[in-house]
Tab-separated table of C-alpha atoms in Angstrom:
chain	number	residue	atom	x	y	z
A	232	UNK	CA	0.000	0.000	0.000
A	233	UNK	CA	1.447	3.364	-0.987
A	234	UNK	CA	1.254	6.589	1.007
A	235	UNK	CA	-1.583	8.072	-1.036
A	236	UNK	CA	-3.765	5.012	-0.563
A	237	UNK	CA	-2.992	4.827	3.165
A	238	UNK	CA	-3.820	8.506	3.553
A	239	UNK	CA	-7.147	8.042	1.752
A	240	UNK	CA	-8.087	5.080	3.950
A	241	UNK	CA	-7.207	7.007	7.100
A	242	UNK	CA	-9.325	9.933	5.933
A	243	UNK	CA	-12.364	7.635	5.620
A	244	UNK	CA	-12.127	6.102	9.100
A	245	UNK	CA	-13.851	8.972	10.989
A	246	UNK	CA	-16.893	8.640	8.722
A	247	UNK	CA	-16.976	4.872	9.202
A	248	UNK	CA	-16.988	5.462	12.935
A	249	UNK	CA	-19.756	8.074	12.691
A	250	UNK	CA	-21.905	5.661	10.685
A	251	UNK	CA	-22.432	3.555	13.784
A	252	UNK	CA	-24.301	6.426	15.416
A	253	UNK	CA	-26.384	7.301	12.338
A	254	UNK	CA	-29.638	5.934	13.652
A	255	UNK	CA	-31.909	7.640	11.136
A	256	UNK	CA	-32.022	7.657	7.365
A	257	UNK	CA	-31.554	11.397	7.313
A	258	UNK	CA	-28.400	11.138	9.436
A	259	UNK	CA	-26.985	8.440	7.178
A	260	UNK	CA	-27.697	10.523	4.052
A	261	UNK	CA	-26.011	13.558	5.593
A	262	UNK	CA	-23.009	11.393	6.473
A	263	UNK	CA	-22.675	10.376	2.828
A	264	UNK	CA	-22.727	14.005	1.744
A	265	UNK	CA	-20.038	14.919	4.281
A	266	UNK	CA	-17.798	11.970	3.343
A	267	UNK	CA	-17.952	12.714	-0.374
A	268	UNK	CA	-17.268	16.408	0.200
A	269	UNK	CA	-14.162	15.842	2.328
A	270	UNK	CA	-10.986	16.861	0.440
A	271	UNK	CA	-8.940	13.775	1.467
A	272	UNK	CA	-11.403	10.919	0.917
A	273	UNK	CA	-10.981	8.974	-2.354
A	274	UNK	CA	-12.150	5.460	-1.397
A	275	UNK	CA	-15.633	4.704	-0.049
A	276	UNK	CA	-16.206	0.932	-0.154
A	277	UNK	CA	-15.749	0.478	3.585
A	278	UNK	CA	-18.340	3.156	4.358
A	279	UNK	CA	-20.694	1.772	1.713
A	280	UNK	CA	-20.671	-1.672	3.355
A	281	UNK	CA	-21.755	-0.467	6.798
A	282	UNK	CA	-25.266	-1.596	7.901
A	283	UNK	CA	-26.477	1.960	8.457
A	284	UNK	CA	-25.684	2.966	4.873
A	285	UNK	CA	-27.072	-0.238	3.376
A	286	UNK	CA	-30.289	0.266	5.315
A	287	UNK	CA	-31.033	3.287	3.164
A	288	UNK	CA	-31.888	0.961	0.268
A	289	UNK	CA	-35.045	-0.155	2.042
A	290	UNK	CA	-36.394	3.274	2.952
A	291	UNK	CA	-38.079	5.859	0.814
A	292	UNK	CA	-36.506	6.802	-2.479
A	293	UNK	CA	-35.561	10.240	-1.225
A	294	UNK	CA	-32.846	8.726	0.941
A	295	UNK	CA	-32.126	5.580	-1.085
A	296	UNK	CA	-30.713	7.681	-3.909
A	297	UNK	CA	-27.834	8.697	-1.620
A	298	UNK	CA	-26.599	5.118	-1.696
A	299	UNK	CA	-26.497	5.240	-5.484
A	300	UNK	CA	-24.617	8.525	-5.284
A	301	UNK	CA	-22.049	6.973	-2.928
A	302	UNK	CA	-21.602	4.037	-5.322
A	303	UNK	CA	-20.785	6.454	-8.134
A	304	UNK	CA	-18.151	8.108	-5.937
A	305	UNK	CA	-16.740	4.661	-5.134
A	306	UNK	CA	-16.330	3.333	-8.713
A	307	UNK	CA	-18.307	5.519	-11.109
A	308	UNK	CA	-17.538	8.625	-13.165
A	309	UNK	CA	-18.864	12.092	-13.868
A	310	UNK	CA	-20.735	10.753	-16.878
A	311	UNK	CA	-22.334	7.977	-14.801
A	312	UNK	CA	-23.707	10.587	-12.417
A	313	UNK	CA	-25.277	12.624	-15.197
A	314	UNK	CA	-26.916	9.646	-16.929
A	315	UNK	CA	-28.424	8.369	-13.681
A	316	UNK	CA	-31.732	10.115	-12.864
A	317	UNK	CA	-32.994	11.422	-9.542
A	318	UNK	CA	-29.646	11.731	-7.805
A	319	UNK	CA	-28.985	14.410	-5.205
A	320	UNK	CA	-27.418	17.646	-6.388
A	321	UNK	CA	-23.658	17.933	-5.990
A	322	UNK	CA	-22.091	20.799	-4.103
A	323	UNK	CA	-18.879	22.395	-5.515
A	324	UNK	CA	-16.652	20.191	-3.338
A	325	UNK	CA	-18.428	17.036	-4.533
A	326	UNK	CA	-18.213	18.171	-8.146
A	327	UNK	CA	-14.457	18.678	-7.874
A	328	UNK	CA	-14.060	15.332	-6.059
A	329	UNK	CA	-16.049	13.394	-8.662
A	330	UNK	CA	-14.078	15.005	-11.504
A	331	UNK	CA	-10.815	13.995	-9.840
A	332	UNK	CA	-12.022	10.413	-9.393
A	333	UNK	CA	-13.235	10.310	-12.993
A	334	UNK	CA	-9.834	11.568	-14.147
A	335	UNK	CA	-8.242	8.623	-12.323
A	336	UNK	CA	-10.433	6.179	-14.221
A	337	UNK	CA	-9.756	7.853	-17.578
A	338	UNK	CA	-5.989	7.919	-17.003
A	339	UNK	CA	-5.925	4.187	-16.309
A	340	UNK	CA	-7.139	3.366	-19.789
A	341	UNK	CA	-5.176	5.879	-21.870
A	342	UNK	CA	-1.787	7.437	-21.150
A	343	UNK	CA	-2.036	10.330	-23.624
A	344	UNK	CA	-5.298	12.230	-23.250
A	345	UNK	CA	-6.434	14.984	-25.581
A	346	UNK	CA	-7.968	18.095	-24.082
A	347	UNK	CA	-11.292	18.044	-25.909
A	348	UNK	CA	-12.313	14.450	-25.042
A	349	UNK	CA	-11.285	15.063	-21.427
A	350	UNK	CA	-13.328	18.220	-21.199
A	351	UNK	CA	-16.380	16.410	-22.541
A	352	UNK	CA	-15.927	13.481	-20.124
A	353	UNK	CA	-15.406	15.755	-17.097
A	354	UNK	CA	-17.949	18.455	-17.888
A	355	UNK	CA	-15.376	21.242	-18.229
A	356	UNK	CA	-15.863	24.149	-20.592
A	357	UNK	CA	-12.296	25.431	-21.092
A	358	UNK	CA	-8.690	24.297	-21.412
A	359	UNK	CA	-7.802	26.347	-18.354
A	360	UNK	CA	-10.319	24.528	-16.167
A	361	UNK	CA	-8.967	21.171	-17.345
A	362	UNK	CA	-5.381	22.182	-16.694
A	363	UNK	CA	-6.290	23.361	-13.169
A	364	UNK	CA	-7.942	20.016	-12.466
A	365	UNK	CA	-4.904	18.036	-13.689
A	366	UNK	CA	-2.586	20.239	-11.622
A	367	UNK	CA	-4.761	19.638	-8.567
A	368	UNK	CA	-4.697	15.864	-9.146
A	369	UNK	CA	-0.934	15.974	-9.474
A	370	UNK	CA	-0.483	17.999	-6.296
A	371	UNK	CA	-2.399	15.486	-4.164
A	372	UNK	CA	-0.614	12.498	-5.727
A	373	UNK	CA	-3.515	11.054	-7.687
A	374	UNK	CA	-1.639	11.108	-10.991
A	375	UNK	CA	1.791	11.898	-12.346
A	376	UNK	CA	1.277	13.841	-15.529
A	377	UNK	CA	2.571	16.627	-17.758
A	378	UNK	CA	0.556	19.213	-19.619
A	379	UNK	CA	1.278	20.187	-23.198
A	380	UNK	CA	-0.898	23.194	-24.105
A	381	UNK	CA	0.709	23.421	-27.558
A	382	UNK	CA	-0.314	19.829	-28.329
A	383	UNK	CA	-3.528	20.034	-26.246
A	384	UNK	CA	-2.525	16.758	-24.578
A	385	UNK	CA	-2.107	15.431	-21.051
A	386	UNK	CA	0.775	12.939	-20.814
A	387	UNK	CA	0.186	10.548	-17.892
A	388	UNK	CA	3.029	8.422	-16.520
A	389	UNK	CA	1.424	6.942	-13.367
A	390	UNK	CA	-1.931	6.686	-11.588
A	391	UNK	CA	-2.680	6.060	-7.918
A	392	UNK	CA	-4.650	2.885	-7.135
A	393	UNK	CA	-7.512	4.559	-5.290
A	394	UNK	CA	-10.738	3.538	-7.058
A	395	UNK	CA	-12.896	0.911	-5.419
A	396	UNK	CA	-13.821	-2.316	-7.173
A	397	UNK	CA	-17.546	-2.641	-7.974
A	398	UNK	CA	-19.375	-5.769	-6.775
A	399	UNK	CA	-19.453	-8.633	-9.235
A	400	UNK	CA	-16.190	-7.510	-10.830
A	401	UNK	CA	-14.181	-10.336	-9.264
A	402	UNK	CA	-15.216	-12.680	-12.051
A	403	UNK	CA	-14.240	-10.119	-14.673
A	404	UNK	CA	-10.903	-9.557	-12.957
A	405	UNK	CA	-10.262	-13.295	-12.862
A	406	UNK	CA	-11.077	-13.509	-16.572
A	407	UNK	CA	-8.635	-10.708	-17.304
A	408	UNK	CA	-5.964	-12.443	-15.208
A	409	UNK	CA	-6.625	-15.696	-17.069
A	410	UNK	CA	-6.270	-13.978	-20.450
A	411	UNK	CA	-3.078	-12.358	-19.257
A	412	UNK	CA	-1.788	-15.755	-18.101
A	413	UNK	CA	-2.603	-17.294	-21.488
A	414	UNK	CA	-0.757	-14.504	-23.296
A	415	UNK	CA	2.251	-14.931	-21.028
A	416	UNK	CA	2.323	-18.693	-21.625
A	417	UNK	CA	2.040	-18.126	-25.371
A	418	UNK	CA	4.937	-15.695	-25.302
A	419	UNK	CA	7.047	-18.101	-23.231
A	420	UNK	CA	6.247	-20.969	-25.617
A	421	UNK	CA	7.281	-18.867	-28.601
A	422	UNK	CA	10.482	-17.869	-26.823
A	423	UNK	CA	11.296	-21.527	-26.116
A	424	UNK	CA	10.706	-22.353	-29.783
A	425	UNK	CA	12.999	-19.552	-30.874
A	426	UNK	CA	15.691	-20.696	-28.455
A	427	UNK	CA	15.409	-24.273	-29.766
A	428	UNK	CA	15.651	-23.070	-33.361
A	429	UNK	CA	18.711	-20.964	-32.547
A	430	UNK	CA	20.398	-23.931	-30.861
A	431	UNK	CA	19.584	-26.200	-33.820
A	432	UNK	CA	21.080	-23.728	-36.258
A	433	UNK	CA	24.138	-23.377	-34.069
A	434	UNK	CA	24.665	-27.170	-34.087
A	435	UNK	CA	24.269	-27.323	-37.865
A	436	UNK	CA	26.666	-24.436	-38.335
A	437	UNK	CA	29.216	-26.110	-36.056
A	438	UNK	CA	28.927	-29.356	-38.009
A	439	UNK	CA	29.418	-27.513	-41.291
A	440	UNK	CA	32.469	-25.723	-39.913
A	441	UNK	CA	33.940	-29.000	-38.651
A	442	UNK	CA	33.354	-30.662	-42.050
A	443	UNK	CA	35.002	-27.750	-43.839
A	444	UNK	CA	37.964	-27.845	-41.470
A	445	UNK	CA	38.432	-31.576	-42.069
A	446	UNK	CA	38.247	-31.058	-45.843
A	447	UNK	CA	40.906	-28.362	-45.613
A	448	UNK	CA	43.146	-30.648	-43.538
A	449	UNK	CA	42.745	-33.493	-46.053
A	450	UNK	CA	43.617	-31.162	-48.905
A	451	UNK	CA	46.715	-29.903	-47.104
A	452	UNK	CA	47.851	-33.441	-46.258
A	453	UNK	CA	47.372	-34.568	-49.882
A	454	UNK	CA	49.409	-31.629	-51.136
A	455	UNK	CA	52.212	-32.428	-48.715
A	456	UNK	CA	52.302	-36.059	-49.889
A	457	UNK	CA	52.534	-35.033	-53.561
A	458	UNK	CA	55.364	-32.629	-52.805
A	459	UNK	CA	57.187	-35.400	-50.898
A	460	UNK	CA	56.878	-37.886	-53.787
A	461	UNK	CA	58.244	-35.407	-56.299
A	462	UNK	CA	61.212	-34.659	-54.099
A	463	UNK	CA	61.979	-38.372	-53.684
A	464	UNK	CA	61.907	-38.931	-57.500
A	465	UNK	CA	64.416	-36.144	-58.075
A	466	UNK	CA	66.765	-37.521	-55.449
A	467	UNK	CA	66.617	-41.008	-57.028
A	468	UNK	CA	67.430	-39.598	-60.472
A	469	UNK	CA	70.462	-37.804	-59.187
A	470	UNK	CA	71.594	-40.844	-57.206
A	471	UNK	CA	71.987	-42.885	-60.496
A	472	UNK	CA	75.116	-40.942	-61.464
A	473	UNK	CA	73.565	-38.524	-63.917
A	474	UNK	CA	75.970	-35.735	-64.659
A	475	UNK	CA	75.459	-32.766	-66.832
A	476	UNK	CA	79.046	-32.990	-68.144
A	477	UNK	CA	78.195	-36.290	-69.906
A	478	UNK	CA	75.693	-34.484	-72.010
A	479	UNK	CA	78.341	-32.001	-73.044
A	480	UNK	CA	80.787	-34.780	-73.876
A	481	UNK	CA	78.204	-36.593	-75.990
A	482	UNK	CA	77.326	-33.444	-77.832
A	483	UNK	CA	80.960	-32.628	-78.770
A	484	UNK	CA	81.725	-32.766	-82.543
A	485	UNK	CA	85.243	-33.048	-83.978
A	486	UNK	CA	86.491	-30.072	-85.807
A	487	UNK	CA	87.060	-32.246	-88.867
A	488	UNK	CA	83.727	-33.873	-88.571
A	489	UNK	CA	81.101	-34.654	-91.062
A	490	UNK	CA	79.858	-31.147	-91.743
A	491	UNK	CA	83.112	-29.279	-91.369
A	492	UNK	CA	84.811	-28.122	-94.506
A	493	UNK	CA	87.753	-30.452	-95.499
A	494	UNK	CA	89.948	-31.681	-98.338
A	495	UNK	CA	89.256	-33.977	-101.163
A	496	UNK	CA	89.538	-37.005	-98.954
A	497	UNK	CA	86.675	-35.645	-96.951
A	498	UNK	CA	84.686	-35.099	-100.091
A	499	UNK	CA	85.290	-38.666	-101.152
A	500	UNK	CA	84.226	-39.843	-97.784
A	501	UNK	CA	81.036	-37.889	-98.115
A	502	UNK	CA	80.545	-39.220	-101.570
A	503	UNK	CA	81.000	-42.807	-100.383
A	504	UNK	CA	78.590	-42.155	-97.623
A	505	UNK	CA	75.785	-41.285	-100.019
A	506	UNK	CA	76.432	-44.102	-102.518
A	507	UNK	CA	73.524	-46.510	-102.963
A	508	UNK	CA	73.882	-49.831	-101.168
A	509	UNK	CA	75.252	-52.760	-103.212
A	510	UNK	CA	72.813	-55.172	-104.773
A	511	UNK	CA	72.305	-58.270	-102.683
A	512	UNK	CA	73.931	-61.447	-104.153
A	513	UNK	CA	71.644	-64.449	-104.545
A	514	UNK	CA	72.108	-67.132	-101.940
A	515	UNK	CA	73.089	-69.753	-104.476
A	516	UNK	CA	76.012	-67.686	-105.678
A	517	UNK	CA	77.074	-67.250	-102.112
A	518	UNK	CA	77.025	-70.998	-101.657
A	519	UNK	CA	79.138	-71.494	-104.770
A	520	UNK	CA	81.756	-69.180	-103.413
A	521	UNK	CA	81.842	-70.968	-100.099
A	522	UNK	CA	82.018	-74.404	-101.544
A	523	UNK	CA	78.335	-75.251	-101.147
A	524	UNK	CA	78.346	-74.946	-97.376
A	525	UNK	CA	75.744	-72.638	-95.978
A	526	UNK	CA	76.930	-70.559	-93.062
A	527	UNK	CA	74.446	-70.023	-90.490
């Protein structure tokens, strides 16, 4: 319980005590008028539940209407008062009190309130009157709000929990709590699904990274093996005694070689080289020259 609520409850206690001595309907009706006119009373359920106040419902209508008026101060609004017929007239203090209580109810539903709708709901004829009412509500701790005359808007950041709960609203409150619980469970379920999906993607990404890393390692190992084989082949080739000088020796050509310019003897040699081959001698002639014996 905050300080504002405790102060409002304390302000009501003298009237609750006086209700015990209100032996007549007139006294009980006057007590209601005094309680609703007091500047510090903002909750009335405890007074409304007293036997002396409830007894007004069974008397003549002139006094029974005060109970209805007290109910409007407990959980109703300025508009509820004006649409309900045959209610007692409100004095200036009661009018200001009911406007403040109605402002509490309106601020609970909407945080940014335009001037014109507020004026219509509270029965105020000017922006100045509305601003004075909001300032008054802020000073007594009913609301925390800021005025913006340029935007014609009341910006509400917090509201005191001072309105009474009407009878029969427990079921509606339980239904609202149940809907809130269902929404919370739905949100938690969706969050769990998102977390599971994120974890699944993380596992798949880790597997893909591991597979890529293994592929890179296999590629590197294969490259190292190929480089090692090529190095071993070169070493074996050199170990067989291959020398580059042998190539030079084999490629040497004598100065008086085949293509070098020379004397006549060289020309004859070249001429002999290009002579056509001799005609083969028949085998029988060869046998005659060797005495008929064939050499094998």
